[in-house]
Amino acid sequence: MNGMLHGLKDIHMVIANSRKLGGAAEAESITLSSGETYTNPVFTNVDLSQGKYISFSFVADSGENVTAHVDQIGVMRGLRHKLICQLQNAAVRELMTEETLRYLRKLCEVNEGFVTHSFKKEALKLVRDVSIDELEKRHVHLPFAIESNVVAIHTKKFA
């Protein structure tokens, strides 16, 4: 997906399909009707009841977890789907990177000795989400070479 989102329906879709899509829904800012403004919120949940959006949750740049009723949305600016390594919210980026790498390590452990097409495909999707730089920095090694799939985007390496 990796692009502009248009509202709660798109945010919900990114959250519900996070394993398949990777990344997260992040906005430049959100201002609630109370006047509170949060920068770089990463959305973590959207609650539905009888087909209507009721509330939403996000983690602000400060690391604060906020849940609000949908009627409290004043303005959302720059809502986009981003890979984990592209997130501006450092607190969430670190949390999601660690979680993804823990899953990748476990995936490699379970598939030890068997580099199947489906394993390789899922591993590369996870690497793309966190970036090769993070793999190198945190000493995560894959049982196959990925150099042939590397593309530099904005001075970061993606698989």
PDB file of C-alpha atoms in Angstrom:
ATOM      1  CA  MET A   1       0.000   0.000   0.000  1.00  0.00           C
ATOM      2  CA  ASN A   2       2.580   2.569   1.162  1.00  0.00           C
ATOM      3  CA  GLY A   3       0.782   5.790   0.400  1.00  0.00           C
ATOM      4  CA  MET A   4      -1.828   8.290   1.342  1.00  0.00           C
ATOM      5  CA  LEU A   5      -4.739   7.171   3.522  1.00  0.00           C
ATOM      6  CA  HIS A   6      -8.146   8.815   3.465  1.00  0.00           C
ATOM      7  CA  GLY A   7      -9.656   8.215   6.891  1.00  0.00           C
ATOM      8  CA  LEU A   8     -10.672   5.745   9.565  1.00  0.00           C
ATOM      9  CA  LYS A   9     -11.653   3.058   7.063  1.00  0.00           C
ATOM     10  CA  ASP A  10      -8.139   3.061   5.593  1.00  0.00           C
ATOM     11  CA  ILE A  11      -6.527   3.178   9.056  1.00  0.00           C
ATOM     12  CA  HIS A  12      -8.637   0.189  10.095  1.00  0.00           C
ATOM     13  CA  MET A  13      -7.617  -1.677   6.932  1.00  0.00           C
ATOM     14  CA  VAL A  14      -3.893  -1.086   7.602  1.00  0.00           C
ATOM     15  CA  ILE A  15      -4.236  -2.265  11.219  1.00  0.00           C
ATOM     16  CA  ALA A  16      -6.362  -5.304  10.330  1.00  0.00           C
ATOM     17  CA  ASN A  17      -3.947  -6.383   7.571  1.00  0.00           C
ATOM     18  CA  SER A  18      -0.702  -5.408   9.268  1.00  0.00           C
ATOM     19  CA  ARG A  19       0.909  -8.827   8.829  1.00  0.00           C
ATOM     20  CA  LYS A  20       0.267  -8.822   5.088  1.00  0.00           C
ATOM     21  CA  LEU A  21       0.959  -5.110   4.472  1.00  0.00           C
ATOM     22  CA  GLY A  22       3.588  -4.374   7.095  1.00  0.00           C
ATOM     23  CA  GLY A  23       4.182  -0.895   8.429  1.00  0.00           C
ATOM     24  CA  ALA A  24       1.645   1.316  10.156  1.00  0.00           C
ATOM     25  CA  ALA A  25      -0.709   4.258   9.695  1.00  0.00           C
ATOM     26  CA  GLU A  26       0.955   7.507  10.769  1.00  0.00           C
ATOM     27  CA  ALA A  27      -0.178  11.120  10.460  1.00  0.00           C
ATOM     28  CA  GLU A  28       1.878  14.303  10.562  1.00  0.00           C
ATOM     29  CA  SER A  29      -0.451  15.573  13.274  1.00  0.00           C
ATOM     30  CA  ILE A  30      -3.887  15.156  14.771  1.00  0.00           C
ATOM     31  CA  THR A  31      -5.811  17.870  16.550  1.00  0.00           C
ATOM     32  CA  LEU A  32      -8.706  16.853  18.756  1.00  0.00           C
ATOM     33  CA  SER A  33     -11.803  19.001  19.207  1.00  0.00           C
ATOM     34  CA  SER A  34     -10.524  19.851  22.714  1.00  0.00           C
ATOM     35  CA  GLY A  35      -7.596  21.640  21.048  1.00  0.00           C
ATOM     36  CA  GLU A  36      -4.906  19.097  21.936  1.00  0.00           C
ATOM     37  CA  THR A  37      -2.476  18.526  19.077  1.00  0.00           C
ATOM     38  CA  TYR A  38      -0.285  15.441  18.772  1.00  0.00           C
ATOM     39  CA  THR A  39       2.570  15.116  16.305  1.00  0.00           C
ATOM     40  CA  ASN A  40       3.393  11.938  14.411  1.00  0.00           C
ATOM     41  CA  PRO A  41       0.611   9.791  15.902  1.00  0.00           C
ATOM     42  CA  VAL A  42       0.764   6.119  14.909  1.00  0.00           C
ATOM     43  CA  PHE A  43      -2.675   4.516  14.974  1.00  0.00           C
ATOM     44  CA  THR A  44      -2.933   1.268  16.902  1.00  0.00           C
ATOM     45  CA  ASN A  45      -6.661   0.542  16.998  1.00  0.00           C
ATOM     46  CA  VAL A  46     -10.006   1.542  15.511  1.00  0.00           C
ATOM     47  CA  ASP A  47     -13.127   0.229  17.239  1.00  0.00           C
ATOM     48  CA  LEU A  48     -16.265  -0.612  15.301  1.00  0.00           C
ATOM     49  CA  SER A  49     -19.735  -1.269  16.651  1.00  0.00           C
ATOM     50  CA  GLN A  50     -22.598  -2.265  14.354  1.00  0.00           C
ATOM     51  CA  GLY A  51     -20.602  -1.108  11.329  1.00  0.00           C
ATOM     52  CA  LYS A  52     -19.852   2.367  12.713  1.00  0.00           C
ATOM     53  CA  TYR A  53     -16.508   3.679  13.907  1.00  0.00           C
ATOM     54  CA  ILE A  54     -16.693   4.419  17.626  1.00  0.00           C
ATOM     55  CA  SER A  55     -13.203   5.169  18.878  1.00  0.00           C
ATOM     56  CA  PHE A  56      -9.578   5.116  17.835  1.00  0.00           C
ATOM     57  CA  SER A  57      -6.257   4.780  19.619  1.00  0.00           C
ATOM     58  CA  PHE A  58      -2.831   6.084  18.746  1.00  0.00           C
ATOM     59  CA  VAL A  59       0.612   6.514  20.243  1.00  0.00           C
ATOM     60  CA  ALA A  60       1.858  10.094  20.123  1.00  0.00           C
ATOM     61  CA  ASP A  61       5.449  11.182  19.464  1.00  0.00           C
ATOM     62  CA  SER A  62       5.980  11.505  23.223  1.00  0.00           C
ATOM     63  CA  GLY A  63       5.070   7.824  23.686  1.00  0.00           C
ATOM     64  CA  GLU A  64       1.693   8.710  25.202  1.00  0.00           C
ATOM     65  CA  ASN A  65      -1.089   6.231  24.386  1.00  0.00           C
ATOM     66  CA  VAL A  66      -4.314   8.105  23.551  1.00  0.00           C
ATOM     67  CA  THR A  67      -7.814   6.719  22.974  1.00  0.00           C
ATOM     68  CA  ALA A  68     -10.576   9.052  21.835  1.00  0.00           C
ATOM     69  CA  HIS A  69     -14.118   8.931  20.483  1.00  0.00           C
ATOM     70  CA  VAL A  70     -14.365   9.543  16.741  1.00  0.00           C
ATOM     71  CA  ASP A  71     -16.425  12.681  17.403  1.00  0.00           C
ATOM     72  CA  GLN A  72     -13.310  14.198  19.011  1.00  0.00           C
ATOM     73  CA  ILE A  73     -11.342  14.294  15.754  1.00  0.00           C
ATOM     74  CA  GLY A  74     -10.747  17.888  14.772  1.00  0.00           C
ATOM     75  CA  VAL A  75      -8.127  17.702  12.023  1.00  0.00           C
ATOM     76  CA  MET A  76      -5.799  14.931  10.809  1.00  0.00           C
ATOM     77  CA  ARG A  77      -2.932  16.056   8.606  1.00  0.00           C
ATOM     78  CA  GLY A  78      -0.678  13.955   6.396  1.00  0.00           C
ATOM     79  CA  LEU A  79      -2.215  10.545   7.044  1.00  0.00           C
ATOM     80  CA  ARG A  80      -0.089   7.884   5.338  1.00  0.00           C
ATOM     81  CA  HIS A  81       0.769   4.199   5.372  1.00  0.00           C
ATOM     82  CA  LYS A  82       4.506   3.851   6.036  1.00  0.00           C
ATOM     83  CA  LEU A  83       7.001   1.069   6.518  1.00  0.00           C
ATOM     84  CA  ILE A  84       8.295   0.754  10.073  1.00  0.00           C
ATOM     85  CA  CYS A  85      11.675   2.224   9.112  1.00  0.00           C
ATOM     86  CA  GLN A  86       9.920   5.270   7.607  1.00  0.00           C
ATOM     87  CA  LEU A  87       7.969   6.184  10.759  1.00  0.00           C
ATOM     88  CA  GLN A  88       8.755   9.598  12.236  1.00  0.00           C
ATOM     89  CA  ASN A  89       7.469   8.520  15.669  1.00  0.00           C
ATOM     90  CA  ALA A  90      10.682   7.193  17.248  1.00  0.00           C
ATOM     91  CA  ALA A  91       8.960   5.473  20.192  1.00  0.00           C
ATOM     92  CA  VAL A  92       6.682   3.391  17.971  1.00  0.00           C
ATOM     93  CA  ARG A  93       9.392   2.795  15.378  1.00  0.00           C
ATOM     94  CA  GLU A  94      11.650   1.273  18.055  1.00  0.00           C
ATOM     95  CA  LEU A  95       8.840  -0.835  19.534  1.00  0.00           C
ATOM     96  CA  MET A  96       7.654  -2.142  16.156  1.00  0.00           C
ATOM     97  CA  THR A  97      11.214  -2.783  14.932  1.00  0.00           C
ATOM     98  CA  GLU A  98      12.016  -4.867  18.002  1.00  0.00           C
ATOM     99  CA  GLU A  99       8.735  -6.778  17.694  1.00  0.00           C
ATOM    100  CA  THR A 100       9.298  -7.467  13.977  1.00  0.00           C
ATOM    101  CA  LEU A 101      12.888  -8.591  14.484  1.00  0.00           C
ATOM    102  CA  ARG A 102      11.825 -10.905  17.325  1.00  0.00           C
ATOM    103  CA  TYR A 103       9.286 -12.465  14.929  1.00  0.00           C
ATOM    104  CA  LEU A 104      11.925 -12.695  12.156  1.00  0.00           C
ATOM    105  CA  ARG A 105      14.388 -14.444  14.488  1.00  0.00           C
ATOM    106  CA  LYS A 106      11.706 -16.941  15.513  1.00  0.00           C
ATOM    107  CA  LEU A 107      10.725 -17.474  11.863  1.00  0.00           C
ATOM    108  CA  CYS A 108      14.371 -18.235  10.992  1.00  0.00           C
ATOM    109  CA  GLU A 109      14.654 -20.570  13.978  1.00  0.00           C
ATOM    110  CA  VAL A 110      11.522 -22.518  13.027  1.00  0.00           C
ATOM    111  CA  ASN A 111      12.647 -22.804   9.381  1.00  0.00           C
ATOM    112  CA  GLU A 112      16.268 -23.633  10.215  1.00  0.00           C
ATOM    113  CA  GLY A 113      17.776 -25.697   7.422  1.00  0.00           C
ATOM    114  CA  PHE A 114      14.826 -25.204   5.050  1.00  0.00           C
ATOM    115  CA  VAL A 115      14.844 -22.101   2.860  1.00  0.00           C
ATOM    116  CA  THR A 116      11.494 -22.509   1.156  1.00  0.00           C
ATOM    117  CA  HIS A 117       9.988 -19.948  -1.211  1.00  0.00           C
ATOM    118  CA  SER A 118       7.233 -18.967   1.256  1.00  0.00           C
ATOM    119  CA  PHE A 119       9.718 -18.581   4.135  1.00  0.00           C
ATOM    120  CA  LYS A 120      12.036 -16.446   2.007  1.00  0.00           C
ATOM    121  CA  LYS A 121       9.126 -14.302   0.791  1.00  0.00           C
ATOM    122  CA  GLU A 122       7.873 -13.618   4.321  1.00  0.00           C
ATOM    123  CA  ALA A 123      11.390 -12.961   5.661  1.00  0.00           C
ATOM    124  CA  LEU A 124      12.099 -10.460   2.869  1.00  0.00           C
ATOM    125  CA  LYS A 125       8.813  -8.695   3.583  1.00  0.00           C
ATOM    126  CA  LEU A 126       9.869  -8.281   7.227  1.00  0.00           C
ATOM    127  CA  VAL A 127      13.347  -7.081   6.201  1.00  0.00           C
ATOM    128  CA  ARG A 128      11.796  -4.531   3.856  1.00  0.00           C
ATOM    129  CA  ASP A 129       9.613  -3.274   6.702  1.00  0.00           C
ATOM    130  CA  VAL A 130      12.461  -2.676   9.176  1.00  0.00           C
ATOM    131  CA  SER A 131      15.342  -2.066   6.677  1.00  0.00           C
ATOM    132  CA  ILE A 132      18.615  -3.861   6.135  1.00  0.00           C
ATOM    133  CA  ASP A 133      20.363  -1.204   8.230  1.00  0.00           C
ATOM    134  CA  GLU A 134      18.439  -2.359  11.318  1.00  0.00           C
ATOM    135  CA  LEU A 135      19.317  -6.009  10.588  1.00  0.00           C
ATOM    136  CA  GLU A 136      22.990  -5.117  10.421  1.00  0.00           C
ATOM    137  CA  LYS A 137      22.851  -2.848  13.472  1.00  0.00           C
ATOM    138  CA  ARG A 138      21.126  -5.492  15.616  1.00  0.00           C
ATOM    139  CA  HIS A 139      23.193  -8.416  14.243  1.00  0.00           C
ATOM    140  CA  VAL A 140      20.297 -10.361  12.735  1.00  0.00           C
ATOM    141  CA  HIS A 141      21.439 -12.847  10.113  1.00  0.00           C
ATOM    142  CA  LEU A 142      19.291 -14.599   7.537  1.00  0.00           C
ATOM    143  CA  PRO A 143      20.015 -18.082   6.175  1.00  0.00           C
ATOM    144  CA  PHE A 144      20.062 -16.714   2.602  1.00  0.00           C
ATOM    145  CA  ALA A 145      21.640 -13.782   0.749  1.00  0.00           C
ATOM    146  CA  ILE A 146      19.524 -10.676   0.115  1.00  0.00           C
ATOM    147  CA  GLU A 147      21.968  -8.402  -1.745  1.00  0.00           C
ATOM    148  CA  SER A 148      20.365  -9.109  -5.133  1.00  0.00           C
ATOM    149  CA  ASN A 149      17.072  -7.585  -3.932  1.00  0.00           C
ATOM    150  CA  VAL A 150      18.476  -4.419  -2.314  1.00  0.00           C
ATOM    151  CA  VAL A 151      17.239  -1.040  -3.524  1.00  0.00           C
ATOM    152  CA  ALA A 152      18.385   2.220  -1.906  1.00  0.00           C
ATOM    153  CA  ILE A 153      15.518   4.567  -1.092  1.00  0.00           C
ATOM    154  CA  HIS A 154      16.180   7.818   0.777  1.00  0.00           C
ATOM    155  CA  THR A 155      19.636   6.639   1.925  1.00  0.00           C
ATOM    156  CA  LYS A 156      18.170   3.515   3.561  1.00  0.00           C
ATOM    157  CA  LYS A 157      18.438   0.038   2.158  1.00  0.00           C
ATOM    158  CA  PHE A 158      15.230  -1.899   1.536  1.00  0.00           C
ATOM    159  CA  ALA A 159      14.821  -5.469   0.362  1.00  0.00           C
TER     160      ALA A 159
END
